[in-house]
Coordinates of C-alpha atoms in Angstrom, one line a residue:
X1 CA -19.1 -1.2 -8.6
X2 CA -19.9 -2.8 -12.1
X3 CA -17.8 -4.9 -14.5
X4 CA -17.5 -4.3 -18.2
X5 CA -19.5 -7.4 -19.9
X6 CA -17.5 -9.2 -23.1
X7 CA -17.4 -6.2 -25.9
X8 CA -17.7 -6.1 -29.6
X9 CA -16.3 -9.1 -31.9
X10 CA -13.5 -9.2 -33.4
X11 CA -12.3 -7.6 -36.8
X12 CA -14.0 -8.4 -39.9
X13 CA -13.0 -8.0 -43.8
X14 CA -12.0 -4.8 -45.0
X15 CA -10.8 -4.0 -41.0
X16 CA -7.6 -1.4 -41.2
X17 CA -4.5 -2.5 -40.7
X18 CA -2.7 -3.8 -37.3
X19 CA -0.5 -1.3 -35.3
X20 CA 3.0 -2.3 -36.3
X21 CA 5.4 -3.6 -33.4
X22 CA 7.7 0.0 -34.3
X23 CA 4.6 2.1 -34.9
X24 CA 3.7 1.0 -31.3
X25 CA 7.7 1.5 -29.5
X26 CA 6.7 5.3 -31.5
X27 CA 4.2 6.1 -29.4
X28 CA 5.3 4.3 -26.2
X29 CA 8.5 6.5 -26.0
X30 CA 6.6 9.7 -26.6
X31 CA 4.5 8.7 -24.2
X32 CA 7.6 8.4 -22.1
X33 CA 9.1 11.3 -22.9
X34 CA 5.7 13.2 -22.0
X35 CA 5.9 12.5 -18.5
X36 CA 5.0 13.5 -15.0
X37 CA 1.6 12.1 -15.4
X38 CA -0.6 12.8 -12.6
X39 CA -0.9 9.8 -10.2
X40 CA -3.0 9.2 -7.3
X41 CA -1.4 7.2 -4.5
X42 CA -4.4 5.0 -2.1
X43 CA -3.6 4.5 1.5
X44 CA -5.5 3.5 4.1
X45 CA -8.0 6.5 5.2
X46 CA -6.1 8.1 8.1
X47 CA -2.8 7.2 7.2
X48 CA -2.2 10.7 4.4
X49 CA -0.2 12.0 6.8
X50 CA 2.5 8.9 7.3
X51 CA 2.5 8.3 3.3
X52 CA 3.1 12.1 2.6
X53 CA 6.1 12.0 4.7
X54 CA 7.0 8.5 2.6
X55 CA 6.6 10.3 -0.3
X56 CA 8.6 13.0 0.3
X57 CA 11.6 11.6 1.3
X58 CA 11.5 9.1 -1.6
X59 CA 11.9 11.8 -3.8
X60 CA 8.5 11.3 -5.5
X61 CA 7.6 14.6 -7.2
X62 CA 7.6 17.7 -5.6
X63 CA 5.9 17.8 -1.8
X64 CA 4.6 21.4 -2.7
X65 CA 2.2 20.0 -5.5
X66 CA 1.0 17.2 -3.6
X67 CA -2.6 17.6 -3.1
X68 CA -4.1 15.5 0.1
X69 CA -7.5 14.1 0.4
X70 CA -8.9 11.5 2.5
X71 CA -7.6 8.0 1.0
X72 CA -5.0 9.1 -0.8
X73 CA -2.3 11.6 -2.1
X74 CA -2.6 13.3 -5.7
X75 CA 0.9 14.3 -7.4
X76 CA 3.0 13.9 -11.0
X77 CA 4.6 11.1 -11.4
X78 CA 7.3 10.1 -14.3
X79 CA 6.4 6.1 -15.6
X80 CA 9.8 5.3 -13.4
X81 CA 8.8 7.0 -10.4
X82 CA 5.5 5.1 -10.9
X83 CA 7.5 1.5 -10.7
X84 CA 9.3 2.9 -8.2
X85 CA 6.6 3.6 -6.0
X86 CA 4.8 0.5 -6.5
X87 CA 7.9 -1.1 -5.2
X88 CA 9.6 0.8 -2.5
X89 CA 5.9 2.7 -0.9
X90 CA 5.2 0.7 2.7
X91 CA 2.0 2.4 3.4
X92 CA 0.7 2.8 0.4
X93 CA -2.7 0.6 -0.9
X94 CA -2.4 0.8 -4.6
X95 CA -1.1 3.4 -7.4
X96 CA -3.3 4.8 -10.5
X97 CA -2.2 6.3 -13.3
X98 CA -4.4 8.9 -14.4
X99 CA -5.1 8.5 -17.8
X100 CA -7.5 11.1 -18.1
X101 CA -10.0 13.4 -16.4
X102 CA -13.1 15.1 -18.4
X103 CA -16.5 16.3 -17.9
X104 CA -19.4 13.4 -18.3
X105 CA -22.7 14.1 -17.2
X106 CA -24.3 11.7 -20.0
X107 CA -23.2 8.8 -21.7
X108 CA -22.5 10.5 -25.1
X109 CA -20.2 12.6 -23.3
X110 CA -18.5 9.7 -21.7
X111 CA -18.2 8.3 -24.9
X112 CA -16.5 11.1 -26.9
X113 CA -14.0 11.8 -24.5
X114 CA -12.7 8.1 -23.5
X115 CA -12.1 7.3 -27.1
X116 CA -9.9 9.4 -27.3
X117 CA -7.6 8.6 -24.8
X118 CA -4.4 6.9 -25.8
X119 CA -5.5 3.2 -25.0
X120 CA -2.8 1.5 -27.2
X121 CA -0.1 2.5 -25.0
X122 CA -1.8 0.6 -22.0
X123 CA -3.0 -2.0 -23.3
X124 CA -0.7 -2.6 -26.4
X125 CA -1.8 -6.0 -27.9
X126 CA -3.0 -7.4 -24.9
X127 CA -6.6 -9.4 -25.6
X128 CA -8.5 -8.6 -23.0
X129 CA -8.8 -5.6 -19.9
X130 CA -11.0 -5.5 -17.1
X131 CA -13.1 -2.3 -15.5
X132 CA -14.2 -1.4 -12.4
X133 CA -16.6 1.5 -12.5
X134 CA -17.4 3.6 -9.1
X135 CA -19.8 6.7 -9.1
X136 CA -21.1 9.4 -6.6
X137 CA -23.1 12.5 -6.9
X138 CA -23.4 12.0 -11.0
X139 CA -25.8 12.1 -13.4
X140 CA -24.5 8.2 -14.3
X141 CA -24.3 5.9 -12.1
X142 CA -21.6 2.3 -11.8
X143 CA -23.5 -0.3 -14.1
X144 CA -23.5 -2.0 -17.3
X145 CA -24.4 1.3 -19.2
X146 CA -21.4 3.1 -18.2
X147 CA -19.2 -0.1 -18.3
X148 CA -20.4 -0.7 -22.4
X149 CA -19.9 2.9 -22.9
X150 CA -16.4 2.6 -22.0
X151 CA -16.2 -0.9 -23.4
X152 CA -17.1 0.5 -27.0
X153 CA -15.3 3.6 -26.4
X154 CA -12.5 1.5 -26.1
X155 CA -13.0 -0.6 -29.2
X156 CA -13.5 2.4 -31.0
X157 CA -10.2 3.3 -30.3
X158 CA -8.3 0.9 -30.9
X159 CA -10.2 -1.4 -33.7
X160 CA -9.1 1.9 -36.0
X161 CA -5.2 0.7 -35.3
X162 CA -6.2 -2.7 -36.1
X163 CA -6.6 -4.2 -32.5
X164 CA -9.4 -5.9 -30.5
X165 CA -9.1 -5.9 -26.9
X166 CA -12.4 -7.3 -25.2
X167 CA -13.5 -6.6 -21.2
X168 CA -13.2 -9.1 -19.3
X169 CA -13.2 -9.7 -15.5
X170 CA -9.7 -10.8 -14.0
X171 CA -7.8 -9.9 -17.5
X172 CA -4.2 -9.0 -15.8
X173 CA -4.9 -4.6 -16.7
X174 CA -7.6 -3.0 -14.9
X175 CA -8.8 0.3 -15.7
X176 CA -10.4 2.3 -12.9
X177 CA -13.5 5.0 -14.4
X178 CA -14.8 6.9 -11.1
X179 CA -17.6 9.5 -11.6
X180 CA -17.7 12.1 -9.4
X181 CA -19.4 15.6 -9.8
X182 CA -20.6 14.4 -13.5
X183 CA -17.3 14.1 -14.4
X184 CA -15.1 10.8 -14.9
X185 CA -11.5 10.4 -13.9
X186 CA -10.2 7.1 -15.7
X187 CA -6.9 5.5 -14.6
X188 CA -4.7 2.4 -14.7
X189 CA -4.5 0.3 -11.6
X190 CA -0.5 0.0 -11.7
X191 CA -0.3 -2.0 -8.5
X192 CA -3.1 -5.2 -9.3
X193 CA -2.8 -6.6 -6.2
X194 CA -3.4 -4.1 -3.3
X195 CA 0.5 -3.4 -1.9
X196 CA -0.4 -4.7 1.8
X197 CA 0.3 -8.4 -0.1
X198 CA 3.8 -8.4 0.0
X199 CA 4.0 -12.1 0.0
X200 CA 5.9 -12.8 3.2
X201 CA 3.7 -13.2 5.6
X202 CA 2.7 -17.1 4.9
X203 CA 1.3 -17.7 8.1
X204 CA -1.6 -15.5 10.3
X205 CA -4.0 -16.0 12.9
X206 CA -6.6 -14.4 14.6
X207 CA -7.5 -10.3 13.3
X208 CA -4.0 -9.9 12.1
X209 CA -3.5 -6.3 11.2
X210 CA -2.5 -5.6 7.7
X211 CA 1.2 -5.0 6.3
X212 CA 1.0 -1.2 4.9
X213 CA -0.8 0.0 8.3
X214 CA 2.1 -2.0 10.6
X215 CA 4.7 -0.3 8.6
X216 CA 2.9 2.9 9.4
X217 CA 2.9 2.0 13.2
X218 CA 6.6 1.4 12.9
X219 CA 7.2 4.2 10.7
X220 CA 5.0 6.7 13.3
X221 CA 7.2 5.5 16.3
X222 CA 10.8 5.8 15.0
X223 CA 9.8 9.5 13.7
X224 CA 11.5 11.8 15.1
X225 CA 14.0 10.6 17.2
X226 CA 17.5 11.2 17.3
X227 CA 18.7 7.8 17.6
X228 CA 17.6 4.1 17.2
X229 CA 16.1 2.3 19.9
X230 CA 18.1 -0.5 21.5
X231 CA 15.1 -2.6 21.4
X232 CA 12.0 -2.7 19.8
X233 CA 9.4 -4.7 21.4
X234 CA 6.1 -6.4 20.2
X235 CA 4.3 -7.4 23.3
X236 CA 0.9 -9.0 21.8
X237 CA 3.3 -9.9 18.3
X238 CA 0.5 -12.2 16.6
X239 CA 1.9 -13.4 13.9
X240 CA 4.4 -11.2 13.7
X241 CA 3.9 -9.1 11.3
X242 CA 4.9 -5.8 13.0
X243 CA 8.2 -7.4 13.7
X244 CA 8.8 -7.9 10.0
X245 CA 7.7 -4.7 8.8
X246 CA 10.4 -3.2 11.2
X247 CA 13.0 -4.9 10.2
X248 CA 12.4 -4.5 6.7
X249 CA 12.2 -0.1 7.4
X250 CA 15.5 -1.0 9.5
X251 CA 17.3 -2.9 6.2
X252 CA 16.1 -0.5 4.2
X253 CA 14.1 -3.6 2.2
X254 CA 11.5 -2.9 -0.6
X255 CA 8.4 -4.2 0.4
X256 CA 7.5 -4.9 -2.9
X257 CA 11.0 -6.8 -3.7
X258 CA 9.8 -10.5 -4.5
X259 CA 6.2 -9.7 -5.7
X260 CA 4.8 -8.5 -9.4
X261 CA 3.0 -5.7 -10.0
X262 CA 0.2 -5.2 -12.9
X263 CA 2.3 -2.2 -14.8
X264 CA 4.5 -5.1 -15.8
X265 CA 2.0 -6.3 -18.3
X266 CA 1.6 -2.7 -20.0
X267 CA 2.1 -1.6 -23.1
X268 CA 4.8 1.0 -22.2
X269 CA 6.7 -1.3 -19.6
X270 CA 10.3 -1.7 -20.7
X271 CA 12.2 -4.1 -18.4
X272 CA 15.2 -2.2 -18.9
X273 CA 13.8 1.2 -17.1
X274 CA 12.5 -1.3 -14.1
X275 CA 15.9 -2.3 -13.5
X276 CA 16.8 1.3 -13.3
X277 CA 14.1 1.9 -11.1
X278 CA 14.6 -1.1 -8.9
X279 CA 18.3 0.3 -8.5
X280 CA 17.1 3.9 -8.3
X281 CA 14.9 2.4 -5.1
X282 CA 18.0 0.3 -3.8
X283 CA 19.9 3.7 -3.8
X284 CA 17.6 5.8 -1.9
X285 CA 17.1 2.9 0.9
X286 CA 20.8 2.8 1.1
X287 CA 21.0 6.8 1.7
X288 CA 18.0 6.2 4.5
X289 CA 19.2 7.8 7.7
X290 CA 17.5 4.8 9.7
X291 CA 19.7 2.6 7.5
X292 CA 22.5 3.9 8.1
X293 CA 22.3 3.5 11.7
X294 CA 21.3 0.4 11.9
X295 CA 24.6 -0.7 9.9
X296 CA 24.8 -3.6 7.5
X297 CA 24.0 -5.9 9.8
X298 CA 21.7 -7.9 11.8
X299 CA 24.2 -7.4 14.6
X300 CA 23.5 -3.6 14.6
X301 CA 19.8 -4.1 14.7
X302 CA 17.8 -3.3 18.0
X303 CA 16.6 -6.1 19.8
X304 CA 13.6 -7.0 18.5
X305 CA 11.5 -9.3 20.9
X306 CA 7.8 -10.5 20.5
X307 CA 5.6 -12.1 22.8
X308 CA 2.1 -13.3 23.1
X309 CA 0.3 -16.0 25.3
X310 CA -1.5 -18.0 22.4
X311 CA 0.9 -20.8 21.5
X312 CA -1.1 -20.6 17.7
X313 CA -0.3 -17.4 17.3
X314 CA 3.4 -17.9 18.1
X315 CA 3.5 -21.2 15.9
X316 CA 2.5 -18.7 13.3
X317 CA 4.9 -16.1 14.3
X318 CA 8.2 -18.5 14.1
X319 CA 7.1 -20.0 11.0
X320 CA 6.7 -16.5 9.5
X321 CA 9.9 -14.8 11.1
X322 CA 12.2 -18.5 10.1
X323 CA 13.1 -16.8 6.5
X324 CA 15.8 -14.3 5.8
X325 CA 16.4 -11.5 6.9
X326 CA 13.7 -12.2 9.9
X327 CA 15.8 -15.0 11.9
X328 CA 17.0 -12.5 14.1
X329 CA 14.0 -11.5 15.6
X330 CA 13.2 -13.4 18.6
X331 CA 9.9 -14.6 19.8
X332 CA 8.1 -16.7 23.2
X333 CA 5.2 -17.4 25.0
X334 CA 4.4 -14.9 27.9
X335 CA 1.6 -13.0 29.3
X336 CA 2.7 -9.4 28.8
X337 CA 0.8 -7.6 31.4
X338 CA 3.3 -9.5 33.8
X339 CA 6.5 -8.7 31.8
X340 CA 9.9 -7.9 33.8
X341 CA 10.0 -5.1 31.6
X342 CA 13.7 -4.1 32.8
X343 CA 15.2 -7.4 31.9
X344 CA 14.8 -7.0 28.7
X345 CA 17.8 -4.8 28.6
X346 CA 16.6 -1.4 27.0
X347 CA 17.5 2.0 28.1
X348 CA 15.6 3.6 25.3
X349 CA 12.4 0.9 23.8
X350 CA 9.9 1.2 21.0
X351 CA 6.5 -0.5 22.1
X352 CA 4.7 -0.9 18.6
X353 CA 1.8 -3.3 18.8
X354 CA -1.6 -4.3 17.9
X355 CA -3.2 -4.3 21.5
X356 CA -5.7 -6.9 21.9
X357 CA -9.2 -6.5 21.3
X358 CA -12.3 -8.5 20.1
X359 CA -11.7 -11.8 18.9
X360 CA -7.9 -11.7 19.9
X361 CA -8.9 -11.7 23.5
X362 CA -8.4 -15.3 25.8
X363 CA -10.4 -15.5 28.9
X364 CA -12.2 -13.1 30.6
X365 CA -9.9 -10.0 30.7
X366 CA -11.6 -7.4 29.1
X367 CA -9.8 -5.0 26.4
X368 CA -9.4 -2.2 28.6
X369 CA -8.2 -4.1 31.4
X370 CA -5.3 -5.5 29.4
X371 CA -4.5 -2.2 28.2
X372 CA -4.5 -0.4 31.4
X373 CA -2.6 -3.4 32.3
X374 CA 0.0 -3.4 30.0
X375 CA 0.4 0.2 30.2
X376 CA 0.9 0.3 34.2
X377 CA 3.9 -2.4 33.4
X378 CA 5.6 0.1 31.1
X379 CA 5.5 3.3 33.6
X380 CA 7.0 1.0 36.3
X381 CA 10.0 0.6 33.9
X382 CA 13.3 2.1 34.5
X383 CA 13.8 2.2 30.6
X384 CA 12.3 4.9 28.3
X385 CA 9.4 3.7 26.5
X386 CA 8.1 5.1 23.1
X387 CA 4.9 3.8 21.8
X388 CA 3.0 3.3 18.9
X389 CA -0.3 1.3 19.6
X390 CA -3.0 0.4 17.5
X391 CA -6.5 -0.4 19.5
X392 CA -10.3 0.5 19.2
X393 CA -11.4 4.0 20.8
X394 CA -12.7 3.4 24.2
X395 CA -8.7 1.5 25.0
X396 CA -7.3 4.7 23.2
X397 CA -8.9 7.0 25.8
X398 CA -7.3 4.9 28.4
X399 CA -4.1 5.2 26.5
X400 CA -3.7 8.8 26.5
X401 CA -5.1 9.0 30.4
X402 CA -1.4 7.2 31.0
X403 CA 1.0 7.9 28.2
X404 CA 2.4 11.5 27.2
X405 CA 0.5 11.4 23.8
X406 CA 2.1 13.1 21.1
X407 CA -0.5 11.9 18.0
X408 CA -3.6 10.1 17.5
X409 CA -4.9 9.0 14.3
X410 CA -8.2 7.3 13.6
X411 CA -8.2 4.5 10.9
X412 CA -10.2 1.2 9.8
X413 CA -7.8 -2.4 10.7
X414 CA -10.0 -5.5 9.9
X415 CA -13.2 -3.3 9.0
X416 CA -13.4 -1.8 12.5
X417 CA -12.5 1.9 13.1
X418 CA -9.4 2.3 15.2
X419 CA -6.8 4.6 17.0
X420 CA -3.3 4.7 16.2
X421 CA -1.8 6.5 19.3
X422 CA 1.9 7.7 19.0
X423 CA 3.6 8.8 22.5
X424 CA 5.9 7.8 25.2
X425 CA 5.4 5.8 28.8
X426 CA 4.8 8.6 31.4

């Protein structure tokens, strides 16, 4: 991956004129108008098949066109729909814009084609853009030469409406250019910061396991059934970040309701059509079967309950789960391979957890022996268990040895390759 370096100066005597303020709303609303544009939605590799199910019963573009590849989903998108997603998507890593996609084995190529995308509508007036270049199997590779072929491409473009946008790393637009198969597929990063930063989880500790891959674990064990659990349980809860993402799918919450998001600082955002789109999200959450059965209440919630044995972890936990709407949840100290599983009151539970592993590990018990552990404890219950459990693959083995396993997905948490395994307490 390579950065564009600073591009050409600015203009100089004799320089056409400057894009009007209505010439640009002109093209903006046809650009509007012109919609679907194709998008591609990132999610964590493993995880297509938990965001295609997300996307389809948002509404987002038609499920039949959706075209799946490992690390993300490819589909047509209106510029609402694009907000939307950015806002409303819990699995989901980040959303591109597809700006264009042409053949460029050389740099003259590269050249021709980006030029003549339409780079005012992005970028507007704005001063400055960054790039982030990626290439694999092509004839160019990600350095400076590609990055100031784009770079001038760019300036081409748009010094002939009178502007002078220059690359530069950390500007708030960043345009992704990824060759592949000597051609280049350039897009706008819609999201800026990856969507797993939802901005309320203040307070972690040790290997906590990021938002958008929780909210898949929650998402994975509620599938399905025909009712709510009565209590949903965290029994190695961290920092408790799986008992936020569950009540937030519960509430029917945008995860991306008190963050901002880079399209804001487009050309063709218009703050009107993100209200629309914030109510059009609001609407659909509020239609959410889960949503409607957990009522408008806290009081109709399952019992959520987390424990964990590391007083630091807890202090984190309690600090996190202290704001609106996460008071509810409730959290203590307690080694959960020794629970009283059947006081807690459930006839039908929801295990979703993070089992321990690695550097969350006290003492001497081993990984698998905490597993196996844990697991034994839920069998012995009187209650129904259902369980989604994230761990590393030897404990996952173990897992399906003593639950009915209905799904196992393998995906990355914390740079280490993981299981996801979806079943219920035999």
């Amino acid at each position: 991956m390579s950065r564009a370096p600073r591009g050409p100066a600015g203009p100089a005597d004799g320089a056409p004129e400057r894009l009007s303020d209505k010439a640009l709303e002109r093209r903006v609303k046809r650009w509007w108008a012109g919609g679907p544009y194709e998008t591609y939605v990132q999610v964590t590799p493993g995880l297509e098949g938990v965001l295609v199910e997300e996307l389809a019963s948002g509404g987002f573009g038609d499920p039949a066109g959706y075209e799946v590849d490992r690390g993300g989903v490819t589909l047509e998108l209106d510029p609402a729909e694009v907000m939307r997603a950015n806002l409303s998507l819990r699995t989901a890593s980040r959303v591109l814009l597809r700006l264009g996609t042409f053949p460029a084995a050389s740099p003259e190529m590269l050249y021709d084609r980006a030029r003549k995308l339409d780079w005012e509508v992005q970028l507007g007036f704005a001063a400055s853009y960054a790039l982030r270049i990626t290439a694999r199997a092509s004839n160019l590779q990600a350095g400076d030469e590609v990055a100031n072929t784009v770079a001038s491409a760019v300036s081409r473009h748009m010094r002939e409406l009178g502007l002078y946008p220059k690359p530069a790393a950390g500007a708030p637009l960043e345009f992704h250019v990824r060759l592949q198969n000597d051609h280049a597929t350039v897009s706008l990063d819609t999201s800026g910061e990856l969507l797993h930063r939802r901005g309320f989880r203040r307070h972690v500790h040790a290997a906590p396991v990021r938002e958008t891959l929780a909210a898949a674990m929650v998402l994975s064990g509620l599938a399905d059934e025909p009712e709510l659990p009565d209590v949903i349980l965290d029994p190695f809860c961290g920092s408790g970040t799986l008992l936020m993402e569950a009540t937030d799918v519960l509430l029917g919450l945008q995860p991306g309701r008190e963050r901002g998001f880079a399209f804001e600082q487009a050309a063709w955002f218009r703050a009107g059509r993100w209200r629309e789109a914030r109510r059009e999200a609001e609407r659909r959450a509020g239609a959410a079967p889960l949503v409607a059965a957990a009522g408008a209440g806290s009081g109709a919630l399952p019992r959520l309950l987390g424990f964990d044995n590391d007083p630091r972890a807890l202090d984190a936990a309690r600090r996190n789960l202290a704001q609106a709407p996460y008071r509810h949840v409730e959290v203590a100290e307690a080694d959960s391979t020794r629970l009283d599983l059947d006081s807690l009151g459930a006839a039908r539970g929801l295990v979703v957890s993070n089992l321990p592993y690695g550097v969350r590990l006290r003492g001497e018990r081993t990984a698998a022996e905490t597993t196996q552990r844990f697991l034994a404890q839920l069998a012995a219950s009187r209650a129904r268990w259902r369980v989604a459990l994230l761990t590393t693959p030897p404990e996952a083995e173990i897992a399906q040895d003593l639950l009915d396993v209905e799904q196992v997905v393998s995906t990355r948490n914390g740079g280490l390759d993981v299981r996801l395994v979806v079943g219920t307490a035999a």
